[in-house]
Short mmCIF file of N, CA and C in Angstrom, two decimals:
data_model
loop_
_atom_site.label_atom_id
_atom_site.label_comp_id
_atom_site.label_asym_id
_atom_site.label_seq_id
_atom_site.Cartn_x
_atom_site.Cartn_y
_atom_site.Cartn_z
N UNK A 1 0.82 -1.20 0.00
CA UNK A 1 0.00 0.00 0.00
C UNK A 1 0.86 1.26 0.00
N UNK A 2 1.79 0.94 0.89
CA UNK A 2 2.94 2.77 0.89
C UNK A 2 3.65 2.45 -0.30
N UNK A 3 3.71 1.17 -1.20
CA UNK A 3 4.70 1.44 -2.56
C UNK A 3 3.51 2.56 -3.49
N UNK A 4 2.68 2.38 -3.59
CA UNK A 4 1.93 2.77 -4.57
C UNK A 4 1.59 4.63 -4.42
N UNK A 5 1.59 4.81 -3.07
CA UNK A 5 1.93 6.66 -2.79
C UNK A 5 2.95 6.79 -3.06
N UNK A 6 3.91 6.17 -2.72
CA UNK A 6 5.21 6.61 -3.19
C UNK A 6 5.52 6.87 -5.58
N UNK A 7 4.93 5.99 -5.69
CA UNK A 7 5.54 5.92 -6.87
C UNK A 7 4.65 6.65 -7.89
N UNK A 8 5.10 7.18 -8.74
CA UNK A 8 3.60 8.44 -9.22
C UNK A 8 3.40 7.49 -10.56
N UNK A 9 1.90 7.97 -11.28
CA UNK A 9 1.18 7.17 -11.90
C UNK A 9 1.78 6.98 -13.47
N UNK A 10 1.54 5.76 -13.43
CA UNK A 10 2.43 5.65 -14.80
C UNK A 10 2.05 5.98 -16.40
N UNK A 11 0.27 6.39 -16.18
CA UNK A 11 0.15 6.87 -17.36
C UNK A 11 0.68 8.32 -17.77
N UNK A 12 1.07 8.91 -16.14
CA UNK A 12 1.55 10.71 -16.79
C UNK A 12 3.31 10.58 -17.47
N UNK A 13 3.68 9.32 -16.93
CA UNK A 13 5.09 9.18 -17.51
C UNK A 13 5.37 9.39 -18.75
N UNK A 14 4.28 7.89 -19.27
CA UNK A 14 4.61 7.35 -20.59
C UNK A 14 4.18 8.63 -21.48
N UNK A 15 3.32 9.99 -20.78
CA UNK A 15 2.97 10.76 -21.75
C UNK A 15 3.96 11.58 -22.12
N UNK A 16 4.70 11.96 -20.59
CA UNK A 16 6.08 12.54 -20.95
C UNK A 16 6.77 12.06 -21.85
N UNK A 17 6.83 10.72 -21.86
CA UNK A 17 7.84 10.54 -22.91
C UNK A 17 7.27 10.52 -24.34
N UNK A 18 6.38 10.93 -24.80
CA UNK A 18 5.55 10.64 -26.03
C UNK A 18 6.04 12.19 -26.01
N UNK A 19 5.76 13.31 -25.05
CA UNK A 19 5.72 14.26 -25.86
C UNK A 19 7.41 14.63 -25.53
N UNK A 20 8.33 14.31 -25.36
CA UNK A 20 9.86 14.33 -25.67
C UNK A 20 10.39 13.68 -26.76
N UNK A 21 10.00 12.60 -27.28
CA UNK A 21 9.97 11.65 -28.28
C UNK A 21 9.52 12.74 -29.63
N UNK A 22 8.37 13.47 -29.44
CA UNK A 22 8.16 14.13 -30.86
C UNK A 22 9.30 15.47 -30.85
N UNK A 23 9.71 16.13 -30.23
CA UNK A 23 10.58 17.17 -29.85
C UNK A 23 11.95 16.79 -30.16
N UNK A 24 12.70 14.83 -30.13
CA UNK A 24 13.75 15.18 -30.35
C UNK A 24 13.80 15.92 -31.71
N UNK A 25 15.64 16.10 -31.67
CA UNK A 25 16.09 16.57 -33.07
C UNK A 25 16.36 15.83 -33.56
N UNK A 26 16.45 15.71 -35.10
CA UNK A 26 16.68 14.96 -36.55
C UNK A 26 17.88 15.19 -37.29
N UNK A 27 18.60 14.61 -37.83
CA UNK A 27 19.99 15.05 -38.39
C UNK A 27 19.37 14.28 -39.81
N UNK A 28 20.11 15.28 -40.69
CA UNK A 28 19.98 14.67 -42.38
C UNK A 28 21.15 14.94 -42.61
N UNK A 29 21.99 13.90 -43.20
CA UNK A 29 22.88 13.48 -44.16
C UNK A 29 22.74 12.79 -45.42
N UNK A 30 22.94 13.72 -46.46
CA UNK A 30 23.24 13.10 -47.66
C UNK A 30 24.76 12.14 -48.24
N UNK A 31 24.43 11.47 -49.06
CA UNK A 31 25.83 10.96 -49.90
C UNK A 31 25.69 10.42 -51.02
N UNK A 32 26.26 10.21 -51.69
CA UNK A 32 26.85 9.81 -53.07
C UNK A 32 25.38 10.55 -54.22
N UNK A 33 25.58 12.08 -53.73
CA UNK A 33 25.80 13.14 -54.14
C UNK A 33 25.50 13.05 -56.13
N UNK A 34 24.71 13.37 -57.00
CA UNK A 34 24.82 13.85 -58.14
C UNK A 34 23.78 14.13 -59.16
N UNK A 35 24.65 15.39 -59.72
CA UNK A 35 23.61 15.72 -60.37
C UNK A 35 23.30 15.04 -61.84
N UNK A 36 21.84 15.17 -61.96
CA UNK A 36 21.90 13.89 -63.40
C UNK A 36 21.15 15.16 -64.14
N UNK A 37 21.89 15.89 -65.19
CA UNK A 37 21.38 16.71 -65.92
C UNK A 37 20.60 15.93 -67.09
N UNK A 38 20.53 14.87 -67.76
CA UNK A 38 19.66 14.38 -68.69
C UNK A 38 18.29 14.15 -68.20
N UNK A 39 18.46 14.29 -66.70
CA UNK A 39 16.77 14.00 -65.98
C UNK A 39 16.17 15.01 -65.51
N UNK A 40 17.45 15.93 -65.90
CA UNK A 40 17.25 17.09 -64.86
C UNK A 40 16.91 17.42 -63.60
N UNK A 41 17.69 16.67 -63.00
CA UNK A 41 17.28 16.31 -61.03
C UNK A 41 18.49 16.25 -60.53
N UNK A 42 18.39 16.68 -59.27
CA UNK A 42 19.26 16.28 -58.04
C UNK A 42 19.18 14.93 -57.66
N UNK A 43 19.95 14.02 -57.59
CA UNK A 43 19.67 12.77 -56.68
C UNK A 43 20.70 12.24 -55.39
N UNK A 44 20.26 11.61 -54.77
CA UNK A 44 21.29 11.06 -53.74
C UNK A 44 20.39 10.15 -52.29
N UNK A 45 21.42 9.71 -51.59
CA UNK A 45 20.95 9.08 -50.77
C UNK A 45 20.88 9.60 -49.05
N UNK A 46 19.34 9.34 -48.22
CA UNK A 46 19.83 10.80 -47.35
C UNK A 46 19.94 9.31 -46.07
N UNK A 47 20.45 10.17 -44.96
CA UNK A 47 20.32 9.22 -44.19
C UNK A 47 19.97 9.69 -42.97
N UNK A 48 18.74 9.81 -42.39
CA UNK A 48 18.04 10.20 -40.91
C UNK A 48 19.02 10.07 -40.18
N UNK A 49 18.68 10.34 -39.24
CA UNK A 49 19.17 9.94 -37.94
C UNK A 49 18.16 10.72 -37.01
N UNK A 50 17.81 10.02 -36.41
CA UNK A 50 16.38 10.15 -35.37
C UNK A 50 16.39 9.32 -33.92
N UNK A 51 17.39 9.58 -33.22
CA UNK A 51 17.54 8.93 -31.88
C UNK A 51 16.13 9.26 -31.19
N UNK A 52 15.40 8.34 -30.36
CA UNK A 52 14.48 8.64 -29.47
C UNK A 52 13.01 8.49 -30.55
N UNK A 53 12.75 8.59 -31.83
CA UNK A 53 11.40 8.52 -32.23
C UNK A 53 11.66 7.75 -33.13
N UNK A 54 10.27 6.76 -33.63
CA UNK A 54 10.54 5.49 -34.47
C UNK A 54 10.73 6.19 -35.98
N UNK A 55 10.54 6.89 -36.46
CA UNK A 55 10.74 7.37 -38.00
C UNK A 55 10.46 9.41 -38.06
N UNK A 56 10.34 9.40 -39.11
CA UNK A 56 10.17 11.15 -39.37
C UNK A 56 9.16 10.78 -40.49
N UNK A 57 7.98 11.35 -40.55
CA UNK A 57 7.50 11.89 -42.06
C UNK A 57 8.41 12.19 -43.45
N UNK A 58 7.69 11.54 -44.23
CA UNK A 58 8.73 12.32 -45.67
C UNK A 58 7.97 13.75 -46.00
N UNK A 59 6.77 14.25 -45.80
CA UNK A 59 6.67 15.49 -45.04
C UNK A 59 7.74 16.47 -44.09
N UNK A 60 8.05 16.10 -43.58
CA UNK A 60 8.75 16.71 -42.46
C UNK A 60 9.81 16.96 -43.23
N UNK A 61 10.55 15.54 -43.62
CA UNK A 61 11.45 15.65 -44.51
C UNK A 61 12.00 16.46 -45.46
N UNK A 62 10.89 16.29 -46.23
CA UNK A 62 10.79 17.41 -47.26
C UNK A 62 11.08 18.83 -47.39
N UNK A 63 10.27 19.03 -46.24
CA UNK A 63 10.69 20.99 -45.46
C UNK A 63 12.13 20.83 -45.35
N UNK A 64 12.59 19.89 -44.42
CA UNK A 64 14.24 20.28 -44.14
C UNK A 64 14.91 20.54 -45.28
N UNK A 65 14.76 19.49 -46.93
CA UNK A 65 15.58 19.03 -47.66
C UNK A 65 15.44 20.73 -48.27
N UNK A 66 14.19 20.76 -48.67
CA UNK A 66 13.87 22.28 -48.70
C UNK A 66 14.49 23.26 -49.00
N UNK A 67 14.48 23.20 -47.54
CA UNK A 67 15.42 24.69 -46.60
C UNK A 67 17.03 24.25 -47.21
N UNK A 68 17.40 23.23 -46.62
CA UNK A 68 18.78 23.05 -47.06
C UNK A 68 19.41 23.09 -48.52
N UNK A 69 18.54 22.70 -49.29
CA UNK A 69 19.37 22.97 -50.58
C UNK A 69 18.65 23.95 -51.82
N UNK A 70 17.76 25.16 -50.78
CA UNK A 70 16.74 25.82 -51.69
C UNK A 70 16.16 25.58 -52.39
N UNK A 71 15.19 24.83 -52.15
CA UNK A 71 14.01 24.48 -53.20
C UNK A 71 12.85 25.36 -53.11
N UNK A 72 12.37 26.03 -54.09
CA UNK A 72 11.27 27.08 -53.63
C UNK A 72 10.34 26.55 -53.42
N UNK A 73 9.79 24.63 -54.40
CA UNK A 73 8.57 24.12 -54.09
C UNK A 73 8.61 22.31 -53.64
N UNK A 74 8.07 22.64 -52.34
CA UNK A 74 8.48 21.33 -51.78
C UNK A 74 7.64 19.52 -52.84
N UNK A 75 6.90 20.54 -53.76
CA UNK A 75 5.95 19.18 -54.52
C UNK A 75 7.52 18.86 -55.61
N UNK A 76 8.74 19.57 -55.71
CA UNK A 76 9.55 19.28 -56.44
C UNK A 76 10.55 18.18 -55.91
N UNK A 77 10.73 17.82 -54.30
CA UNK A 77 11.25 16.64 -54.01
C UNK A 77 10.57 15.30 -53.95
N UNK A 78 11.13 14.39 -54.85
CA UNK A 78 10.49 13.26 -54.29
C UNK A 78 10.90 11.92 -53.48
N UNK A 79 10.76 11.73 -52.48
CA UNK A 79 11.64 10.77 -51.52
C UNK A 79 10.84 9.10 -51.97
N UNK A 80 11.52 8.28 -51.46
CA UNK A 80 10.97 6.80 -51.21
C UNK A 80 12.09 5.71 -51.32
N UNK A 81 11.66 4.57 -50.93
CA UNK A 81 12.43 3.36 -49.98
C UNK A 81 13.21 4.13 -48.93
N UNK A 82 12.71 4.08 -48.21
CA UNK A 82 13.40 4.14 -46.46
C UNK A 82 13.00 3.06 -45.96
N UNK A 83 14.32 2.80 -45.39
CA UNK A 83 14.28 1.78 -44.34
C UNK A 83 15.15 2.19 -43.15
N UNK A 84 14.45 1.20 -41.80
CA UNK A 84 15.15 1.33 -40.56
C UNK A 84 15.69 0.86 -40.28
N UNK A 85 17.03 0.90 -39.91
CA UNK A 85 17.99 0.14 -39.35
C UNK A 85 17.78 -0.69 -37.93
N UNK A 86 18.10 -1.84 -37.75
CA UNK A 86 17.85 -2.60 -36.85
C UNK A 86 18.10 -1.85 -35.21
N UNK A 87 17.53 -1.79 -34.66
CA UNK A 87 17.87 -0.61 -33.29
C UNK A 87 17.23 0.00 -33.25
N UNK A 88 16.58 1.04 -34.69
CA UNK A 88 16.11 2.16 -34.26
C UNK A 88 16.96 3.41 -34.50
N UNK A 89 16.55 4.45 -34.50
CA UNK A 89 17.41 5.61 -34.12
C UNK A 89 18.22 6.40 -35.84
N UNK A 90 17.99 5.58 -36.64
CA UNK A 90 18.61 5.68 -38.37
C UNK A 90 17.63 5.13 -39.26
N UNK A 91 17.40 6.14 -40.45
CA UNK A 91 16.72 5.21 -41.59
C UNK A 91 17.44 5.86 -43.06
N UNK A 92 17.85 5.39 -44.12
CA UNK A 92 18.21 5.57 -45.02
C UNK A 92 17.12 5.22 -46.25
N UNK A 93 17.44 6.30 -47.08
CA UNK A 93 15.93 6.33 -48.59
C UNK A 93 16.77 6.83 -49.48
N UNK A 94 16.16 7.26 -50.12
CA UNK A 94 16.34 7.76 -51.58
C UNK A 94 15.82 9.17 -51.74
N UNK A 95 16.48 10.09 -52.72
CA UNK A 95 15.69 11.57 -52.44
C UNK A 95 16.03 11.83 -53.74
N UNK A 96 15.09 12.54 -54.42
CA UNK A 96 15.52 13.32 -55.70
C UNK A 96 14.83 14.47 -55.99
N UNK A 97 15.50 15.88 -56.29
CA UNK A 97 14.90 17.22 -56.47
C UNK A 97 15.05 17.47 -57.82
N UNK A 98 13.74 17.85 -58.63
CA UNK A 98 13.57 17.94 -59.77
C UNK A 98 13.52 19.73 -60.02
N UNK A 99 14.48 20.22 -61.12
CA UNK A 99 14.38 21.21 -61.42
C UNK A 99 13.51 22.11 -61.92
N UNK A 100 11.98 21.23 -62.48
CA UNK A 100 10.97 21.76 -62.96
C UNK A 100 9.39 20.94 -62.55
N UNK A 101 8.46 21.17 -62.40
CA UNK A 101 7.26 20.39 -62.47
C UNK A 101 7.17 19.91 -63.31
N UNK A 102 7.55 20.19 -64.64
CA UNK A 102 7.17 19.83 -65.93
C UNK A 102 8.08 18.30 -66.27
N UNK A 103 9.23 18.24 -65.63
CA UNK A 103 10.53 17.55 -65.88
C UNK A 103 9.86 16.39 -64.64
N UNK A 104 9.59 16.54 -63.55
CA UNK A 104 9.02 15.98 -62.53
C UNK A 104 7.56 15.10 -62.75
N UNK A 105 6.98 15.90 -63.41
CA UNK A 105 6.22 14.95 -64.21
C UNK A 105 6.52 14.09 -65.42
N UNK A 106 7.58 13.92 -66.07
CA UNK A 106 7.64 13.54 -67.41
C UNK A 106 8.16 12.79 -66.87
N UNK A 107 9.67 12.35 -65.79
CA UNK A 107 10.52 11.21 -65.81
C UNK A 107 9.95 10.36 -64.15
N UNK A 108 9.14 11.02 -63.23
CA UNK A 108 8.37 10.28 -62.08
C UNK A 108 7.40 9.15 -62.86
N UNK A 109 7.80 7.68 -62.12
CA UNK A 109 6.46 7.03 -62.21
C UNK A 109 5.04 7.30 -61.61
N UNK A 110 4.21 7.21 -62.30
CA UNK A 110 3.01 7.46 -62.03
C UNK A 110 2.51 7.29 -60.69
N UNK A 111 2.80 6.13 -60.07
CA UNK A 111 2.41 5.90 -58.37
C UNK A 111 2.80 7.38 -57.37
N UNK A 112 4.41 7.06 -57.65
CA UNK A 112 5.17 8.13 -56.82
C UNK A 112 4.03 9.52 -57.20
N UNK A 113 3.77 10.39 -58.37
CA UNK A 113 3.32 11.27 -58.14
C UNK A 113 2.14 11.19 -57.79
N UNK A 114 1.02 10.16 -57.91
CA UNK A 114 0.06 10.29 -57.15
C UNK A 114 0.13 10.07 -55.37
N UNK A 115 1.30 9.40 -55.35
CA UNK A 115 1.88 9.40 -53.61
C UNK A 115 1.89 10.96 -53.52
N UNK A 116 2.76 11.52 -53.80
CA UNK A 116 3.35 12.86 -53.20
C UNK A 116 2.25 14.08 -53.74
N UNK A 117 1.06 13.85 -54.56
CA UNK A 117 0.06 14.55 -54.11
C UNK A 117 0.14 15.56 -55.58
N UNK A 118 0.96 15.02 -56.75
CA UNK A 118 1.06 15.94 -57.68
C UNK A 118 -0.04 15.88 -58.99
N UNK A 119 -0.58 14.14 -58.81
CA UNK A 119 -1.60 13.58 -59.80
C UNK A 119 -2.86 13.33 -58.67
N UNK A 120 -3.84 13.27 -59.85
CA UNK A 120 -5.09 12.56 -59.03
C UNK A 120 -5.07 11.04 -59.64
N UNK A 121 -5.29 10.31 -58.40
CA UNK A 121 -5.21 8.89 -58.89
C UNK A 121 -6.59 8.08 -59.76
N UNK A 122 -6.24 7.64 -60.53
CA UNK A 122 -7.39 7.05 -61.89
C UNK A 122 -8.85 6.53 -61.43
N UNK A 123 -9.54 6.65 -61.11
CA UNK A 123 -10.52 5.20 -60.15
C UNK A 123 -10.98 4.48 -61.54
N UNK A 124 -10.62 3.07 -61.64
CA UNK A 124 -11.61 2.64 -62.44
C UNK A 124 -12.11 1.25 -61.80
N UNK A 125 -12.39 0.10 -62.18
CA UNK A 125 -12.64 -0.83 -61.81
C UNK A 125 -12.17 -1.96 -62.21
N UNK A 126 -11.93 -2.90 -61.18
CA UNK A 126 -11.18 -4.29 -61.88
C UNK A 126 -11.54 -4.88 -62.92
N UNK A 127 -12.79 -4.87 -62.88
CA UNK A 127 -13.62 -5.98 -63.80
C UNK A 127 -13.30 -5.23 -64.92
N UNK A 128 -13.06 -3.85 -65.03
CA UNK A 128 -12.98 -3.41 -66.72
C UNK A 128 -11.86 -3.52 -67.31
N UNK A 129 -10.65 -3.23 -66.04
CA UNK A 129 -8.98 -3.61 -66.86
C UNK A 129 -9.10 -5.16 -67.06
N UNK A 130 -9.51 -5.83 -65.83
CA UNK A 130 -9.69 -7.42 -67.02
C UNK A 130 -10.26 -7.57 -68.00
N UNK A 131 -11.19 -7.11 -68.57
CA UNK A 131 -12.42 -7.15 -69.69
C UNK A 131 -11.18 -6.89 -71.12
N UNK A 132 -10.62 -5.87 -70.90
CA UNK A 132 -10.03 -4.88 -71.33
C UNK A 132 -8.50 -5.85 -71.73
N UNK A 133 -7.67 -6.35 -70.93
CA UNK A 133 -6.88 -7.32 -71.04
C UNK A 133 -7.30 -8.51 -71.79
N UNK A 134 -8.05 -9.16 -71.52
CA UNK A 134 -8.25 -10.41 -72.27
C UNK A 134 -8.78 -9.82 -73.58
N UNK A 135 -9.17 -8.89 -73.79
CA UNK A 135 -9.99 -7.90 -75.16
C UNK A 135 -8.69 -8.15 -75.97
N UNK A 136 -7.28 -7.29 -75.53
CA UNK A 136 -5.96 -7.45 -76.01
C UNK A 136 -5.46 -8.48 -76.23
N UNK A 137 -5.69 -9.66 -75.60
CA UNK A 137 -5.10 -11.34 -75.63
C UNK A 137 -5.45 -11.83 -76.85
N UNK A 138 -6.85 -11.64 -77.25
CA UNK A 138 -7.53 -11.77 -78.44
C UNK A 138 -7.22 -11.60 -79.70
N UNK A 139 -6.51 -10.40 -79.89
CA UNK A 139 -6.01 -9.49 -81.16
C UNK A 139 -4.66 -10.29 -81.27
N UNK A 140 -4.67 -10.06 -82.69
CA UNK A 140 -3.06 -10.69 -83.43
C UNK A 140 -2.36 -9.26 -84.63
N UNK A 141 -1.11 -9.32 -84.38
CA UNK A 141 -0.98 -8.51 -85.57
C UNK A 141 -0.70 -7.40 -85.54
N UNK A 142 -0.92 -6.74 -86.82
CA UNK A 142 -1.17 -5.04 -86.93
C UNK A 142 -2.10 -4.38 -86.34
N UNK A 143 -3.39 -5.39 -85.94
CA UNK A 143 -4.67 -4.55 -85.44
C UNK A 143 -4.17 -4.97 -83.81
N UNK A 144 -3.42 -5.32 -83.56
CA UNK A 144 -3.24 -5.20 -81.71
C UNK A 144 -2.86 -3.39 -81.60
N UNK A 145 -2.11 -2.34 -82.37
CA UNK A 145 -2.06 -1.45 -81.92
C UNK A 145 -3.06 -0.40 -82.27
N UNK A 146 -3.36 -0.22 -82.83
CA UNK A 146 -5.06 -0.15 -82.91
C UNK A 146 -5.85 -0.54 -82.36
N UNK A 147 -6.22 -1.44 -81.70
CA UNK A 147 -6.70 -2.16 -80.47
C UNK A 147 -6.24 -1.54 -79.57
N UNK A 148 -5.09 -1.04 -79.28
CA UNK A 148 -4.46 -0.45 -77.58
C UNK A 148 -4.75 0.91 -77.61
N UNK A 149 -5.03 1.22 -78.96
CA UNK A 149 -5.11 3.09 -78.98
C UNK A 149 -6.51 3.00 -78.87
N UNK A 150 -7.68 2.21 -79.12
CA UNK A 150 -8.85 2.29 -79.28
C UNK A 150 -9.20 2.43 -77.55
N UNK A 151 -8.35 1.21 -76.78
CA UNK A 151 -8.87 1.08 -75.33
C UNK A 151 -8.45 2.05 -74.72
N UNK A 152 -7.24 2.68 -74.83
CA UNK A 152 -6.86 3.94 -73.78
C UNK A 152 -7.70 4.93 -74.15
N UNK A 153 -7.96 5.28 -75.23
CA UNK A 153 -9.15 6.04 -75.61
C UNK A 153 -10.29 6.31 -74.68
N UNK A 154 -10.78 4.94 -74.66
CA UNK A 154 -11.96 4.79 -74.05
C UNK A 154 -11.46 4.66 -72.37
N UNK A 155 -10.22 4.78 -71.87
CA UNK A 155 -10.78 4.65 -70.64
C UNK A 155 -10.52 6.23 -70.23
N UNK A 156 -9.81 7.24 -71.13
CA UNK A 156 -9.80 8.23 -70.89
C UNK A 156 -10.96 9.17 -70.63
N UNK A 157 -12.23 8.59 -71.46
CA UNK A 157 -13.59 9.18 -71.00
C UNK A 157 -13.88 8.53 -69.92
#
């Protein structure tokens, strides 16, 4: 009974530490550094470092990379594969800053820019890309590309 006055309650702890945990600081390091002028992008590899919280946003991210190497528009970086290192505390990805929207759209795969918020993603339905596939399985020849221009056509309406 006197352990339990003595010892203070453990849900105000764990909150402390939730809200110290979002407060630490973040270190970004880049490396192997270069610029690929035929893509017209920055690329390289960054590497967190985040002692005390399980990951960072590629949001968050983004602002820093930002600030640090002047980017006026943050929809111009695009990050992905991070992973965490066993422990905790480090994650290493991929980062690339594109010199134009226009350039950013032309050489990004389609996923990535609907990830990072630059496309709207397609809705269509399963049953019609299968319909649509086996439609193509069908065709032989010269009329298969004519056949593929006919279907993108139509799913564009």
């Amino acid at each position: 009974r006197s352990r339990s006055l003595l010892s203070p309650p453990l849900n105000r702890r764990q909150d402390l530490q939730t809200e110290e945990m979002s407060a630490q600081p973040v270190t970004i390091r880049t490396r192997k550094f270069l610029r690929n002028p035929l893509l017209s992008r920055k690329q390289f590899i960054i590497d967190v470092i985040h002692p005390g919280r399980a990951n960072v946003s590629k949001s968050e991210l983004a602002e820093m990379i930002a600030k640090s190497h002047k980017v006026s528009d943050v929809q111009l970086i695009s990050m992905f594969g991070f992973r965490n290192k066993f422990g905790g505390g480090k994650s290493t990805g991929f980062c690339l800053i594109y010199d134009s929207l226009e350039k950013l759209k032309q050489f990004e795969p389609k996923y990535r820019l609907i990830r990072n918020g630059v496309q709207e993603k397609k809705e269509s339905s399963r049953k019609q890309i299968k319909e649509a596939k086996n439609r193509k399985k069908k065709i032989r020849g010269t009329g298969r590309r004519i056949a593929n221009h006919k279907a993108k056509k139509a799913n564009k309406d």
